[in-house]
Coordinates of C-alpha atoms in Angstrom, one line a residue:
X272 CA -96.1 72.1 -3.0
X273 CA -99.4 72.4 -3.7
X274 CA -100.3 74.4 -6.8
X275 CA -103.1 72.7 -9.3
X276 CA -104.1 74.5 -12.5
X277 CA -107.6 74.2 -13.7
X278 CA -108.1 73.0 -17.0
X279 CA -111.4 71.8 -19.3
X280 CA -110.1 68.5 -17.9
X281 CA -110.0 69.5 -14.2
X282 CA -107.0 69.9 -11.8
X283 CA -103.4 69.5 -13.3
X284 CA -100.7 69.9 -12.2
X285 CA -97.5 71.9 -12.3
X286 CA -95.3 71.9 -14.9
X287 CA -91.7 73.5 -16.8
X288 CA -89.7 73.0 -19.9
X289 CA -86.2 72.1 -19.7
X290 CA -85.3 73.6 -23.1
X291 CA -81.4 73.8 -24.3
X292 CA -79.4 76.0 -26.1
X293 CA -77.9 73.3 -28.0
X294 CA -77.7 69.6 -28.0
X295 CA -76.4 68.1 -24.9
X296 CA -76.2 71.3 -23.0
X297 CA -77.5 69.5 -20.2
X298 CA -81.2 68.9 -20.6
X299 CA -81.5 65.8 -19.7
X300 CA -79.2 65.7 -16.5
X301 CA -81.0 68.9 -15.1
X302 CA -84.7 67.4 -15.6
X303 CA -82.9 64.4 -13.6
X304 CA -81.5 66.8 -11.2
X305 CA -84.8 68.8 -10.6
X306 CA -87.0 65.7 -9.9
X307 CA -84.5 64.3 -7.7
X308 CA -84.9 67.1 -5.7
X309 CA -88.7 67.6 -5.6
X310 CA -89.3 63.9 -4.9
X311 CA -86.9 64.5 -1.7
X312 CA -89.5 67.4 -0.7
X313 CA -92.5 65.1 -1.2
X314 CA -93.7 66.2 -4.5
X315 CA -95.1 63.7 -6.8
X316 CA -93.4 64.6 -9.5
X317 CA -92.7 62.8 -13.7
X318 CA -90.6 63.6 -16.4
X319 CA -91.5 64.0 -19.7
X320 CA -89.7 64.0 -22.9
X321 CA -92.3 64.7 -26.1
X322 CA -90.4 63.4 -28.7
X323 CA -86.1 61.5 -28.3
X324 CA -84.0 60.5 -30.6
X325 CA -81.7 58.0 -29.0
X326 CA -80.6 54.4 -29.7
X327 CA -80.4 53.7 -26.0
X328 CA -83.5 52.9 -25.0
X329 CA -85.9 50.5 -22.1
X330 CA -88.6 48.4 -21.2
X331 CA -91.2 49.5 -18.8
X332 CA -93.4 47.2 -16.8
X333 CA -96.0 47.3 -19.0
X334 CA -93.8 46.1 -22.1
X335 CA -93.4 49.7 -23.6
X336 CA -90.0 51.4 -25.1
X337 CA -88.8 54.4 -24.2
X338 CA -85.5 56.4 -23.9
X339 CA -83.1 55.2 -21.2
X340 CA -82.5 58.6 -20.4
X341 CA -86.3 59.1 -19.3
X342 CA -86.0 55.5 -17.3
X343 CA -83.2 57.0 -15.3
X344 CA -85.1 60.3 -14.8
X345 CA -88.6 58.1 -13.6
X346 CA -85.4 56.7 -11.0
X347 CA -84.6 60.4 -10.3
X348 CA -88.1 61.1 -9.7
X349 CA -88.5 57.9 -7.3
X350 CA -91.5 56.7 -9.6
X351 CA -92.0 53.6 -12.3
X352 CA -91.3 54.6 -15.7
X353 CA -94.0 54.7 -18.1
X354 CA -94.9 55.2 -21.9
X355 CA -96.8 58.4 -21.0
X356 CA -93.1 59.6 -20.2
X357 CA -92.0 59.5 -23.3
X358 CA -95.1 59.2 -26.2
X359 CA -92.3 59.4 -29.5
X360 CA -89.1 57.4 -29.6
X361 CA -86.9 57.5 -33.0
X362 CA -84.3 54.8 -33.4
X363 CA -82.0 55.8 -35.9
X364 CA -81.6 53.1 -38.7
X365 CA -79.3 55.2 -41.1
X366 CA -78.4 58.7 -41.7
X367 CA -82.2 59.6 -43.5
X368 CA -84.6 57.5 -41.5
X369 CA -85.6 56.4 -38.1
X370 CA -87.6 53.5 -36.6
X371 CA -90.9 55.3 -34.6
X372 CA -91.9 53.8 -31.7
X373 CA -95.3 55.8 -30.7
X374 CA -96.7 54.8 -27.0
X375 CA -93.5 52.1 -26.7
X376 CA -94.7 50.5 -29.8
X377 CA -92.5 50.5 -33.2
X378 CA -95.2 51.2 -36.0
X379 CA -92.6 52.1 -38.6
X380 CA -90.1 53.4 -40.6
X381 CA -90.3 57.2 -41.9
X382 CA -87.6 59.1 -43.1
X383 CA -86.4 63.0 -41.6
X384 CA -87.9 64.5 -44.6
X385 CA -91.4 62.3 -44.1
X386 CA -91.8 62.9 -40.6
X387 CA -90.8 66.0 -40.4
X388 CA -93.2 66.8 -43.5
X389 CA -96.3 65.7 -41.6
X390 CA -96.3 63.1 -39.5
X391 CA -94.8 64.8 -36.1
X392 CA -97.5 67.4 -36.3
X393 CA -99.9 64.8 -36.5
X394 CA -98.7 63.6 -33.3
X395 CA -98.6 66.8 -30.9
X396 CA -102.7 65.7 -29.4
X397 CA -100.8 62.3 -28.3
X398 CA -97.9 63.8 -26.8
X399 CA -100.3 67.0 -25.2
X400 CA -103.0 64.1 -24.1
X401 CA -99.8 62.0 -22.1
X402 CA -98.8 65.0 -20.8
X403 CA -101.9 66.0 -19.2
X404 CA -102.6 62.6 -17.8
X405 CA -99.4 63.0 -16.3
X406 CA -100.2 66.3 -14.4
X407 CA -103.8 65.0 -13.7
X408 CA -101.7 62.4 -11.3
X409 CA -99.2 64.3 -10.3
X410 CA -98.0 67.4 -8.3
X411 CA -95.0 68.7 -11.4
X412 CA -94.2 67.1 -14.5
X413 CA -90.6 68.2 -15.7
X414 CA -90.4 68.1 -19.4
X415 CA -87.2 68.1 -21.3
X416 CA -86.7 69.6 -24.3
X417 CA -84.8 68.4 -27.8
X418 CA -81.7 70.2 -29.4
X419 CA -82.6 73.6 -29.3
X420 CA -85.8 75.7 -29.8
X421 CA -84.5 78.2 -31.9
X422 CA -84.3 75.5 -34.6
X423 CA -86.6 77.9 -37.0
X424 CA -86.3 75.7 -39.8
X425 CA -88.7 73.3 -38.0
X426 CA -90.3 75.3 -35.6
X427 CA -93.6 74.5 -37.6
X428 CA -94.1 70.8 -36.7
X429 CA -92.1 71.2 -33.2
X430 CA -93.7 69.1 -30.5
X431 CA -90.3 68.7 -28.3
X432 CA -89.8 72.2 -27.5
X433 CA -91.9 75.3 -28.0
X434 CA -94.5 73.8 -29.9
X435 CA -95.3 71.5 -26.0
X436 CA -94.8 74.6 -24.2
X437 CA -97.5 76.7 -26.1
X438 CA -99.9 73.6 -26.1
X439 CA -99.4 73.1 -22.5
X440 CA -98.6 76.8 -21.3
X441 CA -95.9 75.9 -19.1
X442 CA -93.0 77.8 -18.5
X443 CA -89.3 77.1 -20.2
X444 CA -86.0 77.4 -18.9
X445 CA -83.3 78.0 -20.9
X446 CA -79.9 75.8 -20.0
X447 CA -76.2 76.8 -21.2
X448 CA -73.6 74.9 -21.6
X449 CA -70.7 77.3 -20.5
X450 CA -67.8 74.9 -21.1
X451 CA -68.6 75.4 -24.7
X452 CA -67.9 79.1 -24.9
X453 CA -70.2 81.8 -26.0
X454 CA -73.4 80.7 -23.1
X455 CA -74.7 84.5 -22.9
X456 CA -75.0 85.1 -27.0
X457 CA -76.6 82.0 -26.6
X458 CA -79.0 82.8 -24.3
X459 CA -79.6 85.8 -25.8
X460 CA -79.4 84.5 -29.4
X461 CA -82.0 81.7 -28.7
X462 CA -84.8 84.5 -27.1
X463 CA -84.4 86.7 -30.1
X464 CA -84.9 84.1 -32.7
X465 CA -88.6 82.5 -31.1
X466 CA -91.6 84.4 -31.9
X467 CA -93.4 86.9 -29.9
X468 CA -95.7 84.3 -28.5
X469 CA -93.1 81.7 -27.8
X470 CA -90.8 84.9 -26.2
X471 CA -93.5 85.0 -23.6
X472 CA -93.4 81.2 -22.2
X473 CA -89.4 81.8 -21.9
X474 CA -88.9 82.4 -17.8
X475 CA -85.1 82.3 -17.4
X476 CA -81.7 80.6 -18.0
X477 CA -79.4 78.2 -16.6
X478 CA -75.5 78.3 -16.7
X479 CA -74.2 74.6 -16.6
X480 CA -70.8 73.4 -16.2
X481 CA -69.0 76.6 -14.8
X482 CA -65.8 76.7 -13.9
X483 CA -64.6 78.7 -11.2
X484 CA -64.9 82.0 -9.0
X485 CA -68.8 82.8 -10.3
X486 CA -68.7 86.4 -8.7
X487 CA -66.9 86.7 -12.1
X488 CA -70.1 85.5 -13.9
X489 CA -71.9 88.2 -12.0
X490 CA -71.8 91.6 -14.2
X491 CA -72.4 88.9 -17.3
X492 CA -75.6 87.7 -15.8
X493 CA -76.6 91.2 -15.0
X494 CA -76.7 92.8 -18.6
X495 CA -78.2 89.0 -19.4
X496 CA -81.3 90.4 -17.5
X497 CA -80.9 93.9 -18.3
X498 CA -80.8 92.8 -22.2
X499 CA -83.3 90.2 -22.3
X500 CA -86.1 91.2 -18.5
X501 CA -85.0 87.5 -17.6
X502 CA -83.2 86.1 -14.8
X503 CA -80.4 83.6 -14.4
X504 CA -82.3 80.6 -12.0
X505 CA -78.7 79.2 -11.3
X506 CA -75.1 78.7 -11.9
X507 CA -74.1 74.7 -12.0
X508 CA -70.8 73.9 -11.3
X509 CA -68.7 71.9 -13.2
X510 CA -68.8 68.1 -12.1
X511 CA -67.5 65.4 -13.6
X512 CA -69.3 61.8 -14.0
X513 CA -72.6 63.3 -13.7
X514 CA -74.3 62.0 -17.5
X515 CA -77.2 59.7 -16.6
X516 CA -78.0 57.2 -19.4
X517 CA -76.6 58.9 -22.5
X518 CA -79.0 59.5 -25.2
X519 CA -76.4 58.6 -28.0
X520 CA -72.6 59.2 -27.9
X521 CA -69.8 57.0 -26.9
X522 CA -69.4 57.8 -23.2
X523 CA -70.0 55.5 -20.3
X524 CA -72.5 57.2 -17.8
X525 CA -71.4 55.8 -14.6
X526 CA -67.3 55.2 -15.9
X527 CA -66.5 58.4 -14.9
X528 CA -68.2 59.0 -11.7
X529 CA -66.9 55.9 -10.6
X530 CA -63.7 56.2 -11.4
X531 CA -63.0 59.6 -9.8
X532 CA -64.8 58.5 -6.5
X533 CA -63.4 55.0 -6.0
X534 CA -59.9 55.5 -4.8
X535 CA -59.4 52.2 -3.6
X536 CA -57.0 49.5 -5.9
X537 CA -58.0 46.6 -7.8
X538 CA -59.6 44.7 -5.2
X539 CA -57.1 41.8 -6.4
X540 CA -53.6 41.5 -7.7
X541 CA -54.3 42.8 -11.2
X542 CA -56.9 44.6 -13.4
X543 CA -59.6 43.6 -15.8
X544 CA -59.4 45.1 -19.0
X545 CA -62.7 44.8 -21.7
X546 CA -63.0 46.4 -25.1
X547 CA -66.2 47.4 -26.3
X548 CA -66.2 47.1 -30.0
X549 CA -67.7 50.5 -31.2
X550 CA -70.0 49.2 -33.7
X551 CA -72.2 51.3 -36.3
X552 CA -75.7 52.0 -34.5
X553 CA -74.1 50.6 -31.3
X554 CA -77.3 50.2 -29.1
X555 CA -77.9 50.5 -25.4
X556 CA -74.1 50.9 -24.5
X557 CA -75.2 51.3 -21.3
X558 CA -74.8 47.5 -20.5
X559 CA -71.4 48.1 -19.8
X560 CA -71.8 50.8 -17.1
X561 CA -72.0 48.5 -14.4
X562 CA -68.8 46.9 -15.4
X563 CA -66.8 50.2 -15.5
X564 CA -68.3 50.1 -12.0
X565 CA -66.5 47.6 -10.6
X566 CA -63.1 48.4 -8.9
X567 CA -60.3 47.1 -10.9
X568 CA -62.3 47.1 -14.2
X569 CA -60.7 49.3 -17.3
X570 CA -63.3 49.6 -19.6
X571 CA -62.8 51.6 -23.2
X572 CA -64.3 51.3 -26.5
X573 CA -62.4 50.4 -29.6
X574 CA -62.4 50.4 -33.3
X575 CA -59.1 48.5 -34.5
X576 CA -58.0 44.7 -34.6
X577 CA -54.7 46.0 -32.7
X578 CA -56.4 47.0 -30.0
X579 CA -57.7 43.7 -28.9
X580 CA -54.7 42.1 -28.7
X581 CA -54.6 43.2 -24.6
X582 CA -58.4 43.3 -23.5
X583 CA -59.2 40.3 -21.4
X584 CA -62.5 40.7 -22.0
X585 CA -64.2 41.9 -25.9
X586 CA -68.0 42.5 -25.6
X587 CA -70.0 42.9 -29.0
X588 CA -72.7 45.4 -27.5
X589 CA -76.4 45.6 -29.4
X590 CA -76.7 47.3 -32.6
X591 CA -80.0 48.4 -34.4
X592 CA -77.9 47.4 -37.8
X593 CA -77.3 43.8 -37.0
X594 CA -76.0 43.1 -40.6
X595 CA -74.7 46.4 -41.1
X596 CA -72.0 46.3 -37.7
X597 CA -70.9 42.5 -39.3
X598 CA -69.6 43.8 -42.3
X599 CA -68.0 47.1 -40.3
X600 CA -66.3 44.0 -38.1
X601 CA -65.0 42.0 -41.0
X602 CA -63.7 45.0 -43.4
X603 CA -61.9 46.3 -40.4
X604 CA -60.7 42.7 -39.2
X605 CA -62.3 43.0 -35.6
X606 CA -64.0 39.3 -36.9
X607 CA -61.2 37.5 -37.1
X608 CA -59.3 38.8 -34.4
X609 CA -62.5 38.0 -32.5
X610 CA -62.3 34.4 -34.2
X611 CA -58.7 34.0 -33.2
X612 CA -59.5 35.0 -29.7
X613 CA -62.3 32.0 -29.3
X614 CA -60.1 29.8 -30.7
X615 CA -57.5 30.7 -28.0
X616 CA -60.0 30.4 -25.0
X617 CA -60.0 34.1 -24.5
X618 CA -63.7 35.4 -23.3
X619 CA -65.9 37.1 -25.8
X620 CA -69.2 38.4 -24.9
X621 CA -72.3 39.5 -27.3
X622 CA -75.3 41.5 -26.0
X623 CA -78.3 41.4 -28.3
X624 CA -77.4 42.5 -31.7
X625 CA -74.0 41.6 -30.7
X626 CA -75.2 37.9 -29.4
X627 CA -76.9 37.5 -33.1
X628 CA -73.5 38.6 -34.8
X629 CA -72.0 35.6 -33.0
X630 CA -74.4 33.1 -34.2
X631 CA -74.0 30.9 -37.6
X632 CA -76.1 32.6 -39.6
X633 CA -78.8 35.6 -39.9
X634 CA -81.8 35.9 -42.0
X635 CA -82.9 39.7 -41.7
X636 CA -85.8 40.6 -43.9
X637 CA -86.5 43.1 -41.5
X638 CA -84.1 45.2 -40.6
X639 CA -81.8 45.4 -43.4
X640 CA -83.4 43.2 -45.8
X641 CA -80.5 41.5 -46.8
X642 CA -81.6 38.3 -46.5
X643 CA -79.5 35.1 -44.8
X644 CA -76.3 36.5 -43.9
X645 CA -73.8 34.3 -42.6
X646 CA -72.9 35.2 -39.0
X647 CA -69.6 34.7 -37.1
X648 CA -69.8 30.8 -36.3
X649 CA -68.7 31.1 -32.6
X650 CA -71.9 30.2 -31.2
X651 CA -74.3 27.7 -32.5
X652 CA -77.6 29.8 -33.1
X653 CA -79.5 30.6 -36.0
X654 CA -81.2 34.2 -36.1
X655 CA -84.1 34.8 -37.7
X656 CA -85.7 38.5 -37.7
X657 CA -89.3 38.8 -37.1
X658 CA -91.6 41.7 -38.4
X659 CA -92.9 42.4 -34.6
X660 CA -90.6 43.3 -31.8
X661 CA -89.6 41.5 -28.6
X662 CA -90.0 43.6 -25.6
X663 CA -89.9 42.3 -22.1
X664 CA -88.5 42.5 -18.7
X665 CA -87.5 38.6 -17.7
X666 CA -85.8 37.4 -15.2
X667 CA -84.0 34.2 -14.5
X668 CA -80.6 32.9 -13.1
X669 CA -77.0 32.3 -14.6
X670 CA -74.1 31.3 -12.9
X671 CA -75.8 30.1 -9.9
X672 CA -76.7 33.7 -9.3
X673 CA -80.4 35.7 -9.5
X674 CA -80.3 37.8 -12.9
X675 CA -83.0 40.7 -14.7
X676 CA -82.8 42.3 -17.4
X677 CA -84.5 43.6 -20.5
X678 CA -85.2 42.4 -24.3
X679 CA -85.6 45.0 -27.1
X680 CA -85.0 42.8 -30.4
X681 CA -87.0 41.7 -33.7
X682 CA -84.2 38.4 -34.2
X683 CA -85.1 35.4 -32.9
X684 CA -82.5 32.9 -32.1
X685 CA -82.8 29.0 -32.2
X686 CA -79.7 27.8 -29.9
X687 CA -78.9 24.2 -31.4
X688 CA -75.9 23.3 -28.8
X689 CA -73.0 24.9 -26.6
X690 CA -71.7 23.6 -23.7
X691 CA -74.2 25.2 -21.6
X692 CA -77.1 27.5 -21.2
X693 CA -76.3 31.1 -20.6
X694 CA -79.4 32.5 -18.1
X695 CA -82.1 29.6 -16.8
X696 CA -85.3 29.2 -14.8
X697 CA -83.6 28.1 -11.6
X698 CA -84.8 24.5 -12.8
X699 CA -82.9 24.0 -15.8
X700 CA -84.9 25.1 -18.6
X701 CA -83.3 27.7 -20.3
X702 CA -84.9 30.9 -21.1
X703 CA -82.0 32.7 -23.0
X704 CA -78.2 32.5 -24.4
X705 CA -75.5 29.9 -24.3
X706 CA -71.9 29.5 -23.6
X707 CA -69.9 27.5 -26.2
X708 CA -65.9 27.3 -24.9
X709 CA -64.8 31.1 -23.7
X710 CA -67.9 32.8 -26.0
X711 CA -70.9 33.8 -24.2
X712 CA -74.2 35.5 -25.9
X713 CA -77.2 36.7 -24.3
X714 CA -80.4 38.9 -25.4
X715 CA -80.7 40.2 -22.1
X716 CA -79.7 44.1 -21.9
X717 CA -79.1 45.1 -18.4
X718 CA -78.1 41.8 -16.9
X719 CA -74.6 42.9 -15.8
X720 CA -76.3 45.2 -13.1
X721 CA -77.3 42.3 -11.2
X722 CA -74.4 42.3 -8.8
X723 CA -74.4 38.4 -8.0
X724 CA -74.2 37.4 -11.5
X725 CA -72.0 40.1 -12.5
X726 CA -69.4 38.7 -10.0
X727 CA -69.8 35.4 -10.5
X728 CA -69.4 36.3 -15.0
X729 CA -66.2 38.3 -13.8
X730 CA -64.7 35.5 -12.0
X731 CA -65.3 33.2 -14.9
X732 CA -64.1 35.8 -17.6
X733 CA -60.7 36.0 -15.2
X734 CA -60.0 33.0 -14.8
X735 CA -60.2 31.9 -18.4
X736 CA -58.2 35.0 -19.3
X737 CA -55.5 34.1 -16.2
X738 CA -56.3 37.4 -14.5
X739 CA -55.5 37.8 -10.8
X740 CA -58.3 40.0 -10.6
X741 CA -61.1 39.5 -8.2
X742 CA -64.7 41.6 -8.3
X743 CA -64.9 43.6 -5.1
X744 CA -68.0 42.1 -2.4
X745 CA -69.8 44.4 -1.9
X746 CA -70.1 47.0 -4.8
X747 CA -73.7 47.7 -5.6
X748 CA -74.4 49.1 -8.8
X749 CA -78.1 50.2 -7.7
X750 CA -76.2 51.7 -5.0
X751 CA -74.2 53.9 -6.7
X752 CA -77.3 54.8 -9.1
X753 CA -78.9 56.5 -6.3
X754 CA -75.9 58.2 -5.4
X755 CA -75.3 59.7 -8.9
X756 CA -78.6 60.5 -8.6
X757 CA -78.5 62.2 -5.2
X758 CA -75.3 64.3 -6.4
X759 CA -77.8 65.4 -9.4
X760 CA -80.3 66.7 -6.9
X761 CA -77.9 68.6 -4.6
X762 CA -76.1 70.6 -7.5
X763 CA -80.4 71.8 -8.0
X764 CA -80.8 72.2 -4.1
X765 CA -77.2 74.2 -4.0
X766 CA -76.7 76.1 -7.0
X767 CA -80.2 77.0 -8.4
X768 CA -82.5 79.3 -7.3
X769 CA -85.1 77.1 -6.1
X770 CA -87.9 79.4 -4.6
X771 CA -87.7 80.9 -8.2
X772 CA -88.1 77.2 -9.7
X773 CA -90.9 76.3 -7.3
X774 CA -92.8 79.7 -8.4
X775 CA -92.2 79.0 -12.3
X776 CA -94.0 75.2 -11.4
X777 CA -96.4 75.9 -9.1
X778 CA -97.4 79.2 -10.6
X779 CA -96.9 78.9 -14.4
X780 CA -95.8 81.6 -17.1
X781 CA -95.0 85.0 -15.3
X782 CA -96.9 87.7 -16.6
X783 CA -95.4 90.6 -18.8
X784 CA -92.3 89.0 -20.2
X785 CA -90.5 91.5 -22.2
X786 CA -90.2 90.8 -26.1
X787 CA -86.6 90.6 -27.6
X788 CA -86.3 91.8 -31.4
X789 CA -86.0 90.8 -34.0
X790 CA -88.1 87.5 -33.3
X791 CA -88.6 84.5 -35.5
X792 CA -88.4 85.3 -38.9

């Protein structure tokens, strides 16, 4: 590939819009899916997402958030993830109002009804300037959309969808979720409700998750083009465990592919079972993915007392409401059945927000303004919440064993005993965490992928829960990454039209798109 557009800036290059007919059609596994399989053909290619909404979100290099699912598409891509990749980041804090992080920075609180009354127009030169940067040093950027673009009611201040696409003048395909029922009034729904202008950038569609004989899709597809002077760029099959890092929602991204593709037993005499407790504003989730990827390790997220009372492992995952998920723990009496599992030896884990709940005590006049709240008591650390925001990528050992990770977090915690330090230098200074009886607590999000570590944590956690389980040698969660990955890349390579997709990049917009009444209102 080799197509550069000229610009008032100089030579750019290509570019297309992974729009959606709904939320989680399959945007975000598709932009994966398409720079997987460009990076295999030697293009330099980035993704881009404008604007996310997610609570699962990273730390790049340079000390920047940004949405986990534009991390794992950077993997995809086979490049370094980078705040140019994704310029706004909203962290929900409540139903009304989100924390903005602009450029991997948080500068903010605003509420739907104040950002979407001014301020996310006010950002579209930042997000346009990072995306041209991005196609001055590349060969293809691969944007991903937001929800839908037929979203009229805030078409106005759009910067996600066709509000980029008209900036930029790049392309936009059209995915479909067809497990949902109803993909081709979708399709043709979505079309008729954008504007003449924005009708022009729309090049085609994509049918995701189909199941079964697609001849039978055929005659469909056909009056699709006949009614609309688009074409259908490809037919994905349905495949399970294919969700990269989940932007929000309660699913575990590699659980599934895992499960269905590792037929082999526990690698021990028994399993491993951990609960997740599925706390309000539940945070980077994700942590847990590389524990569902272990053989042998049952992994499911709960809500009720009662359903501790067999998990050999409980992990309290991060939370952007700190506060808010201790009092969802104690009025539904996960806290005490967490207390009575300390007090029995059993292992309890924290992550972040989950590590803070654990402590003695919290004084948040931060994040919910509440003041000092008093914590669990199962560790002995004192939170305090500070107006700027931790964000780095450390690394250290625990266990004996090499360990990296990721902090995202405004508490700070002062650690005042335990038995002993949870991650270290390598020369017995500690750098994070602490272990006091069977409850461990850590800032560190990501830390479970380090395979050494995670064995050596999983041995400890079994043996103090009298488990015959024993982690399998040799699984490699990076491993398995890249072969998610790869999968993502062949379902493009095999089931899309890709000369068709390499035309819409190289070449742009296609001239003379037909218009599809009635339009946008």
């Amino acid at each position: 590939m080799n197509g550069r557009f000229e610009t008032s800036g100089g030579a750019v290059g290509g570019g297309l819009l992974v729009a959606g007919t709904t939320s989680d059609a399959g945007k975000s596994v598709v932009t994966a899916g398409i720079c997987r399989w460009l990076a295999r053909q030697g293009v330099r290619v980035a993704p881009f997402k404008a604007q996310n909404m997610s609570l699962n979100s990273f730390v790049t290099r340079e000390g920047a958030e940004i949405g986990r699912a534009q991390a794992m598409q950077a993997a995809a891509a086979r490049v370094e993830p980078t705040a140019l990749m994704n310029p706004v980041l909203l962290k929900p804090g409540s139903d009304r109002s989100s924390q903005v992080v602009l450029l991997g920075k948080a500068v903010g609180e605003l509420s739907a009804r104040g950002y979407h009354a001014g301020r996310q127009e006010q950002l579209l030169g930042t997000v346009t300037d990072c995306l041209q940067e991005l196609r001055r040093t590349h060969d293809a950027v691969i944007c991903e959309g937001a929800g839908s673009p037929a979203e009229i009611n805030l078409r106005r201040t759009d910067i996600v969808n066709m509000g980029l696409a008209r900036a930029a003048r790049i392309p936009v395909m059209v995915v479909g979720d067809i497990d949902r029922g109803g993909v081709f009034a979708s399709f043709f729904g979505t079309t008729a409700l954008l504007s003449k202008e924005d009708q022009a950038l729309v090049a085609g569609y994509l049918v995701n998750k189909f199941r079964g004989d697609v001849t039978l899709l055929e005659p469909g597809l056909a009056m699709l083009r006949g009614l609309t002077g688009r074409q259908t760029l490809g037919v994905l099959p349905f495949s399970h465990g294919l969700g990269i890092d989940e932007e929000d929602g309660l699913r575990v991204s590699l659980r599934g592919a895992v499960r269905e593709s590792v037929v082999a037993p526990p690698h021990g005499a028994e399993v491993l079972r951990v609960a997740v407790a599925a706390v309000p504003l539940m945070s980077n989730f994700t942590d847990v993915d590389a524990l569902a990827a272990e053989p042998g390790v049952v992994v499911r997220f709960v809500d009720r007392a009662e359903e501790l009372a067999d998990a050999d492992l409980v992990v309290l995952p991060g939370t952007r409401g700190t506060v808010r998920a201790l009092e969802w723990l104690r009025e539904r009496g996960l806290a005490d059945a967490v207390a009575r599992r300390a007090a029995e030896g059993r292992p309890v884990l924290g992550i972040c927000g989950g590590f803070q709940m654990l402590g003695e005590r919290i004084e948040d006049d931060v994040e919910s303004k509440a003041g000092t709240v008093d914590g669990l008591g199962l560790l002995p650390v004192r939170v305090r919440f500070a107006a700027e925001k931790t964000l780095a990528r450390p690394v250290g050992e625990a266990l004996g064993e090499p360990v990296a990770g990721y902090e995202i977090h405004h508490g700070v915690a002062e650690v005042t005993g335990g038995d002993e330090t949870f991650i270290s230098d390598g020369r017995g200074r500690s750098l994070d965490g602490c272990r006091a009886g069977s409850v461990w607590g850590t800032h560190w999000h990501g830390s479970l992928e380090s395979d050494g570590f995670r064995r050596a944590f999983l041995r400890r956690v079994a043996a103090d829960a009298g488990r015959a389980f024993v982690p399998a040698p040799d699984t490699s969660f990076a491993t398995l990454r890249e072969e998610q990955l790869d999968r993502l890349g062949d379902l493009i390579e095999e089931h899309a039209d890709t000369a068709a997709l390499l035309r819409l990049i190289e070449e742009g917009v296609p001239e003379g798109l037909p218009f599809v009444p009635p339009g946008a209102p």
